[in-house]
C-alpha cells in the first residue's frame, strides 16, 4: 500500500504523523518504507535518525549546442516554453536552470546540432532507521525544480508492505507529484481559519487526481468544530484527532517521536494506522466488486 501524508500548508504536522506511523508500523512487524518527498527541506531524518547506506545523484537532461553544426534557425528557441534557450546574434544561449528536460529542442533541430547532457540537481539517499527503510531526496541549494527529484525518490523505493510518502506542503507541482499514484492520501490540518482554508485547497487538488482521502486534525481542541462541520458536509472522513498536548511538543523539540516517548501515543497511532489500512482495503474491495466483512 502506498499512503501519502500531505497538507495544504506547512507546519500542520505532516512529518510528525508520517514518522510516527512508520515507527509504529515497523514495530508491528510490517516491512515499511518512509519516503521523504519534501526534497527542498527534508526533516524526517531528524526524528528517525537513519543510517544512510547509499547516495545517488539526481540529474535532469539539458541541451548542449554544437556551434559548428548549428545554423541559428531558432527552432529550438521557439519550441521552448520555459525560455531555457535564446538566440543572441549568431549564438544560441542555454540557461540550464530553466530547462525542464522535455527534449523538444533536440526533436526540432533540423541539423542535429543539439544533444542532451545530464545536469545534477540533487541527491537521493537510502538507508535504515531501525526496522524502517528510509529514502529521502535533497535538492541542491538554488535549484527550483523539485518534481524530478521526487520522481527519483519514488523510483528508489524498495519492495515493502507499506510505503509512507511525506509530501511537500501546498498544492503545487511538488505536492502533486508526491501523491500521484498513491492508494490513499491523509490530509493533515489544524483547527484554525488558515488550516481550514488550505485544507479546502488540498481537497480540491486530490479530488482532481481522483485520489481517495481522509483528514487528520492535529493540535485538536475546542476550536475544531468548523473543520469537522466542513468535512461532514463534504463526506470526508476524519481519521483521527491528535490532541494539543504540550508533551508532544516537548518530545518534538528534542527530536523524539510521540509514539516513542509517550506510550499512550503508540496505541493512538497504531489505531490510526489500522483505520487507514482498513479504509484502503475497503476501497480496493469496492473497486474489484468484492464484499467486505467487518
Tab-separated table of C-alpha atoms in Angstrom:
chain	number	residue	atom	x	y	z
A	1	UNK	CA	0.000	0.000	0.000
A	2	UNK	CA	1.183	3.492	-0.877
A	3	UNK	CA	-0.054	6.140	1.550
A	4	UNK	CA	0.753	9.853	1.159
A	5	UNK	CA	0.696	12.306	4.056
A	6	UNK	CA	0.009	15.782	2.694
A	7	UNK	CA	-1.401	19.171	3.697
A	8	UNK	CA	-2.495	22.444	2.191
A	9	UNK	CA	0.051	24.427	4.211
A	10	UNK	CA	3.296	23.933	6.061
A	11	UNK	CA	3.600	23.371	9.782
A	12	UNK	CA	0.476	21.249	10.238
A	13	UNK	CA	2.323	18.121	11.392
A	14	UNK	CA	2.842	16.002	8.265
A	15	UNK	CA	6.283	14.815	9.274
A	16	UNK	CA	5.128	14.175	12.843
A	17	UNK	CA	2.368	11.938	11.525
A	18	UNK	CA	4.448	10.209	8.830
A	19	UNK	CA	7.409	9.358	11.081
A	20	UNK	CA	5.198	8.111	13.910
A	21	UNK	CA	3.179	5.914	11.556
A	22	UNK	CA	6.390	4.495	10.082
A	23	UNK	CA	7.768	3.772	13.558
A	24	UNK	CA	4.550	2.079	14.716
A	25	UNK	CA	4.235	0.029	11.509
A	26	UNK	CA	7.807	-1.241	11.879
A	27	UNK	CA	7.115	-2.332	15.466
A	28	UNK	CA	4.062	-4.248	14.251
A	29	UNK	CA	6.234	-6.438	12.018
A	30	UNK	CA	5.405	-4.679	8.767
A	31	UNK	CA	8.048	-4.033	6.138
A	32	UNK	CA	7.643	-0.264	5.880
A	33	UNK	CA	9.353	2.458	3.854
A	34	UNK	CA	9.407	6.103	4.907
A	35	UNK	CA	9.974	8.257	1.809
A	36	UNK	CA	10.653	11.954	2.406
A	37	UNK	CA	9.484	13.718	-0.761
A	38	UNK	CA	9.858	17.216	0.689
A	39	UNK	CA	13.119	17.494	-1.219
A	40	UNK	CA	13.538	21.236	-0.652
A	41	UNK	CA	13.768	20.806	3.128
A	42	UNK	CA	13.551	17.141	4.234
A	43	UNK	CA	13.384	16.735	8.008
A	44	UNK	CA	12.122	13.211	8.684
A	45	UNK	CA	15.730	12.183	9.325
A	46	UNK	CA	15.767	14.376	12.443
A	47	UNK	CA	13.311	12.002	14.119
A	48	UNK	CA	14.042	8.627	12.527
A	49	UNK	CA	17.835	9.179	12.655
A	50	UNK	CA	18.656	6.755	9.831
A	51	UNK	CA	21.962	5.272	8.839
A	52	UNK	CA	22.467	6.365	5.214
A	53	UNK	CA	23.836	3.440	3.213
A	54	UNK	CA	23.698	4.704	-0.384
A	55	UNK	CA	23.670	8.081	-2.122
A	56	UNK	CA	22.757	8.587	-5.785
A	57	UNK	CA	22.759	11.808	-7.834
A	58	UNK	CA	19.559	13.244	-9.283
A	59	UNK	CA	20.055	14.573	-12.806
A	60	UNK	CA	17.938	16.220	-15.478
A	61	UNK	CA	18.787	16.273	-19.204
A	62	UNK	CA	19.675	19.721	-20.553
A	63	UNK	CA	20.645	20.745	-24.093
A	64	UNK	CA	24.186	21.265	-25.324
A	65	UNK	CA	24.553	23.037	-28.682
A	66	UNK	CA	27.252	22.130	-31.206
A	67	UNK	CA	28.198	25.548	-32.553
A	68	UNK	CA	29.738	24.040	-35.694
A	69	UNK	CA	26.518	22.203	-36.602
A	70	UNK	CA	24.074	24.934	-35.516
A	71	UNK	CA	22.558	27.004	-38.352
A	72	UNK	CA	20.915	29.561	-35.962
A	73	UNK	CA	17.434	28.860	-37.285
A	74	UNK	CA	15.847	29.497	-33.888
A	75	UNK	CA	13.506	26.477	-33.979
A	76	UNK	CA	14.802	25.319	-30.591
A	77	UNK	CA	14.128	28.758	-29.109
A	78	UNK	CA	10.584	28.832	-30.480
A	79	UNK	CA	9.593	25.453	-29.077
A	80	UNK	CA	10.978	26.012	-25.577
A	81	UNK	CA	8.114	27.065	-23.294
A	82	UNK	CA	10.434	27.815	-20.386
A	83	UNK	CA	12.848	30.300	-22.040
A	84	UNK	CA	15.787	27.987	-21.457
A	85	UNK	CA	17.182	28.837	-24.921
A	86	UNK	CA	17.707	32.211	-26.554
A	87	UNK	CA	19.119	33.371	-29.874
A	88	UNK	CA	21.546	36.249	-29.285
A	89	UNK	CA	23.002	37.458	-32.552
A	90	UNK	CA	24.643	34.402	-34.079
A	91	UNK	CA	24.818	32.368	-30.878
A	92	UNK	CA	22.337	30.095	-29.093
A	93	UNK	CA	22.413	30.705	-25.335
A	94	UNK	CA	21.401	27.914	-22.943
A	95	UNK	CA	20.044	28.603	-19.438
A	96	UNK	CA	20.166	25.140	-17.819
A	97	UNK	CA	18.436	26.240	-14.598
A	98	UNK	CA	15.289	27.000	-16.615
A	99	UNK	CA	15.310	23.752	-18.603
A	100	UNK	CA	12.606	21.183	-17.764
A	101	UNK	CA	14.282	18.391	-19.732
A	102	UNK	CA	11.400	17.874	-22.179
A	103	UNK	CA	13.718	17.185	-25.142
A	104	UNK	CA	11.697	19.328	-27.559
A	105	UNK	CA	14.740	21.273	-28.735
A	106	UNK	CA	16.502	18.050	-29.724
A	107	UNK	CA	13.493	16.881	-31.719
A	108	UNK	CA	13.016	20.063	-33.757
A	109	UNK	CA	16.665	20.832	-34.549
A	110	UNK	CA	16.923	20.363	-38.349
A	111	UNK	CA	20.689	19.921	-38.325
A	112	UNK	CA	21.020	17.597	-35.301
A	113	UNK	CA	23.128	20.213	-33.531
A	114	UNK	CA	21.679	19.632	-30.056
A	115	UNK	CA	22.336	16.775	-27.668
A	116	UNK	CA	21.163	16.283	-24.080
A	117	UNK	CA	23.652	16.016	-21.231
A	118	UNK	CA	22.896	15.309	-17.566
A	119	UNK	CA	22.955	18.109	-15.003
A	120	UNK	CA	22.997	17.208	-11.318
A	121	UNK	CA	20.311	18.956	-9.249
A	122	UNK	CA	20.414	16.960	-6.003
A	123	UNK	CA	20.797	13.550	-4.408
A	124	UNK	CA	18.663	10.659	-3.205
A	125	UNK	CA	19.785	8.900	-0.030
A	126	UNK	CA	18.670	5.467	1.132
A	127	UNK	CA	19.273	3.664	4.394
A	128	UNK	CA	17.660	2.237	7.512
A	129	UNK	CA	16.264	3.634	10.731
A	130	UNK	CA	15.942	0.525	12.869
A	131	UNK	CA	13.322	-1.575	11.077
A	132	UNK	CA	12.171	1.341	8.915
A	133	UNK	CA	13.557	1.503	5.369
A	134	UNK	CA	14.428	5.130	4.683
A	135	UNK	CA	14.536	7.124	1.420
A	136	UNK	CA	14.909	10.874	1.084
A	137	UNK	CA	15.705	13.391	-1.642
A	138	UNK	CA	17.647	16.638	-1.268
A	139	UNK	CA	17.750	19.384	-3.885
A	140	UNK	CA	20.950	21.341	-4.281
A	141	UNK	CA	20.784	24.880	-2.907
A	142	UNK	CA	19.342	27.235	-5.508
A	143	UNK	CA	17.565	24.568	-7.548
A	144	UNK	CA	13.901	25.258	-8.248
A	145	UNK	CA	12.571	22.048	-9.845
A	146	UNK	CA	11.524	19.534	-7.238
A	147	UNK	CA	9.470	17.049	-9.355
A	148	UNK	CA	12.483	15.313	-10.995
A	149	UNK	CA	13.994	14.699	-7.552
A	150	UNK	CA	10.659	13.419	-6.223
A	151	UNK	CA	10.345	11.003	-9.136
A	152	UNK	CA	13.847	9.722	-8.364
A	153	UNK	CA	12.880	9.229	-4.707
A	154	UNK	CA	9.846	7.190	-5.756
A	155	UNK	CA	11.941	5.116	-8.157
A	156	UNK	CA	14.413	4.278	-5.342
A	157	UNK	CA	11.783	2.778	-3.034
A	158	UNK	CA	12.450	-0.908	-2.287
A	159	UNK	CA	9.676	-3.547	-2.134
A	160	UNK	CA	7.613	-3.232	1.048
A	161	UNK	CA	4.239	-3.928	2.617
A	162	UNK	CA	3.648	-0.232	3.245
A	163	UNK	CA	5.157	2.944	1.795
A	164	UNK	CA	4.556	6.260	3.556
A	165	UNK	CA	5.212	9.357	1.431
A	166	UNK	CA	5.929	12.534	3.394
A	167	UNK	CA	4.775	15.064	0.789
A	168	UNK	CA	5.764	18.737	0.492
A	169	UNK	CA	3.159	21.226	1.757
A	170	UNK	CA	0.727	23.015	-0.521
A	171	UNK	CA	-0.911	22.119	-3.815
A	172	UNK	CA	1.800	22.981	-6.356
A	173	UNK	CA	3.670	20.565	-8.646
A	174	UNK	CA	5.936	19.025	-5.933
A	175	UNK	CA	2.980	18.043	-3.747
A	176	UNK	CA	1.005	16.650	-6.678
A	177	UNK	CA	3.985	14.645	-7.932
A	178	UNK	CA	4.374	13.135	-4.444
A	179	UNK	CA	0.769	11.958	-4.086
A	180	UNK	CA	0.328	10.816	-7.674
A	181	UNK	CA	-0.243	7.062	-7.893
A	182	UNK	CA	-0.906	6.582	-4.176
A	183	UNK	CA	-3.702	4.388	-2.841
A	184	UNK	CA	-4.779	6.934	-0.229
A	185	UNK	CA	-3.925	10.478	0.896
A	186	UNK	CA	-4.002	11.612	4.522
A	187	UNK	CA	-4.572	15.363	4.677
A	188	UNK	CA	-3.252	16.853	7.906
A	189	UNK	CA	-4.858	20.066	9.086
A	190	UNK	CA	-5.171	22.171	12.201
A	191	UNK	CA	-8.335	23.755	13.660
A	192	UNK	CA	-7.656	27.323	12.556
A	193	UNK	CA	-9.148	29.512	9.801
A	194	UNK	CA	-5.882	29.228	7.846
A	195	UNK	CA	-5.861	25.459	8.328
A	196	UNK	CA	-9.411	25.083	7.022
A	197	UNK	CA	-8.802	27.368	4.049
A	198	UNK	CA	-5.747	25.401	2.938
A	199	UNK	CA	-7.483	22.077	3.645
A	200	UNK	CA	-10.131	23.086	1.110
A	201	UNK	CA	-7.405	23.745	-1.469
A	202	UNK	CA	-5.747	20.397	-0.745
A	203	UNK	CA	-9.044	18.507	-1.040
A	204	UNK	CA	-9.732	20.157	-4.399
A	205	UNK	CA	-6.261	19.106	-5.604
A	206	UNK	CA	-6.550	15.437	-4.616
A	207	UNK	CA	-10.108	15.355	-5.982
A	208	UNK	CA	-8.706	16.496	-9.331
A	209	UNK	CA	-6.379	13.471	-9.244
A	210	UNK	CA	-9.300	11.253	-8.152
A	211	UNK	CA	-7.427	10.054	-5.078
A	212	UNK	CA	-9.326	8.775	-2.016
A	213	UNK	CA	-8.502	10.749	1.097
A	214	UNK	CA	-9.272	11.417	4.742
A	215	UNK	CA	-8.389	14.082	7.296
A	216	UNK	CA	-6.322	14.056	10.472
A	217	UNK	CA	-6.818	17.064	12.766
A	218	UNK	CA	-3.578	17.921	14.542
A	219	UNK	CA	-3.458	20.033	17.710
A	220	UNK	CA	-7.140	19.239	18.161
A	221	UNK	CA	-9.035	21.092	20.847
A	222	UNK	CA	-12.140	23.176	21.405
A	223	UNK	CA	-11.821	25.078	18.105
A	224	UNK	CA	-12.115	22.155	15.691
A	225	UNK	CA	-15.885	22.399	15.151
A	226	UNK	CA	-15.672	24.348	11.886
A	227	UNK	CA	-13.261	21.831	10.343
A	228	UNK	CA	-15.447	18.920	11.458
A	229	UNK	CA	-18.581	20.581	10.067
A	230	UNK	CA	-16.963	21.213	6.680
A	231	UNK	CA	-15.656	17.639	6.460
A	232	UNK	CA	-19.097	16.244	7.389
A	233	UNK	CA	-20.806	18.406	4.752
A	234	UNK	CA	-18.366	17.147	2.101
A	235	UNK	CA	-18.440	13.485	3.185
A	236	UNK	CA	-14.733	13.440	4.099
A	237	UNK	CA	-13.846	11.036	6.924
A	238	UNK	CA	-11.934	12.374	9.919
A	239	UNK	CA	-9.481	9.577	10.612
A	240	UNK	CA	-8.062	10.848	13.902
A	241	UNK	CA	-7.621	13.814	16.193
A	242	UNK	CA	-4.192	14.384	17.686
A	243	UNK	CA	-4.602	16.388	20.925
A	244	UNK	CA	-2.920	19.714	21.532
A	245	UNK	CA	-0.597	18.117	24.076
A	246	UNK	CA	2.412	20.028	25.393
A	247	UNK	CA	4.265	16.739	25.993
A	248	UNK	CA	4.183	16.042	22.254
A	249	UNK	CA	5.684	19.475	21.559
A	250	UNK	CA	8.433	18.877	24.130
A	251	UNK	CA	9.274	15.489	22.591
A	252	UNK	CA	9.258	17.064	19.119
A	253	UNK	CA	11.685	19.795	20.232
A	254	UNK	CA	14.070	17.050	21.377
A	255	UNK	CA	13.846	15.166	18.091
A	256	UNK	CA	11.710	12.398	19.599
A	257	UNK	CA	8.602	10.815	18.129
A	258	UNK	CA	5.476	10.896	20.288
A	259	UNK	CA	4.892	7.158	19.786
A	260	UNK	CA	8.402	6.507	21.108
A	261	UNK	CA	8.434	8.978	24.011
A	262	UNK	CA	4.816	8.603	25.223
A	263	UNK	CA	3.428	5.037	25.406
A	264	UNK	CA	-0.222	6.073	25.078
A	265	UNK	CA	0.536	7.698	21.733
A	266	UNK	CA	1.889	4.434	20.356
A	267	UNK	CA	-1.613	2.983	20.716
A	268	UNK	CA	-3.107	6.176	19.284
A	269	UNK	CA	-1.014	5.962	16.101
A	270	UNK	CA	-1.462	2.193	15.908
A	271	UNK	CA	-5.248	2.636	15.876
A	272	UNK	CA	-4.920	5.326	13.212
A	273	UNK	CA	-2.743	3.067	11.054
A	274	UNK	CA	-5.253	0.227	11.377
A	275	UNK	CA	-8.104	2.505	10.351
A	276	UNK	CA	-6.201	3.792	7.319
A	277	UNK	CA	-5.250	0.314	6.130
A	278	UNK	CA	-8.825	-0.911	6.635
A	279	UNK	CA	-10.122	2.058	4.635
A	280	UNK	CA	-7.716	1.346	1.761
A	281	UNK	CA	-8.647	-2.341	1.802
A	282	UNK	CA	-12.353	-1.413	1.709
A	283	UNK	CA	-11.814	0.931	-1.244
A	284	UNK	CA	-9.845	-1.719	-3.125
A	285	UNK	CA	-12.585	-4.262	-2.489
A	286	UNK	CA	-15.227	-1.828	-3.748
A	287	UNK	CA	-13.254	-1.276	-6.952
A	288	UNK	CA	-12.999	-5.022	-7.589
A	289	UNK	CA	-16.599	-5.720	-6.577
A	290	UNK	CA	-15.772	-7.958	-3.614
A	291	UNK	CA	-17.778	-7.897	-0.414
A	292	UNK	CA	-16.054	-6.561	2.704
A	293	UNK	CA	-16.971	-8.058	6.073
A	294	UNK	CA	-16.446	-6.308	9.357
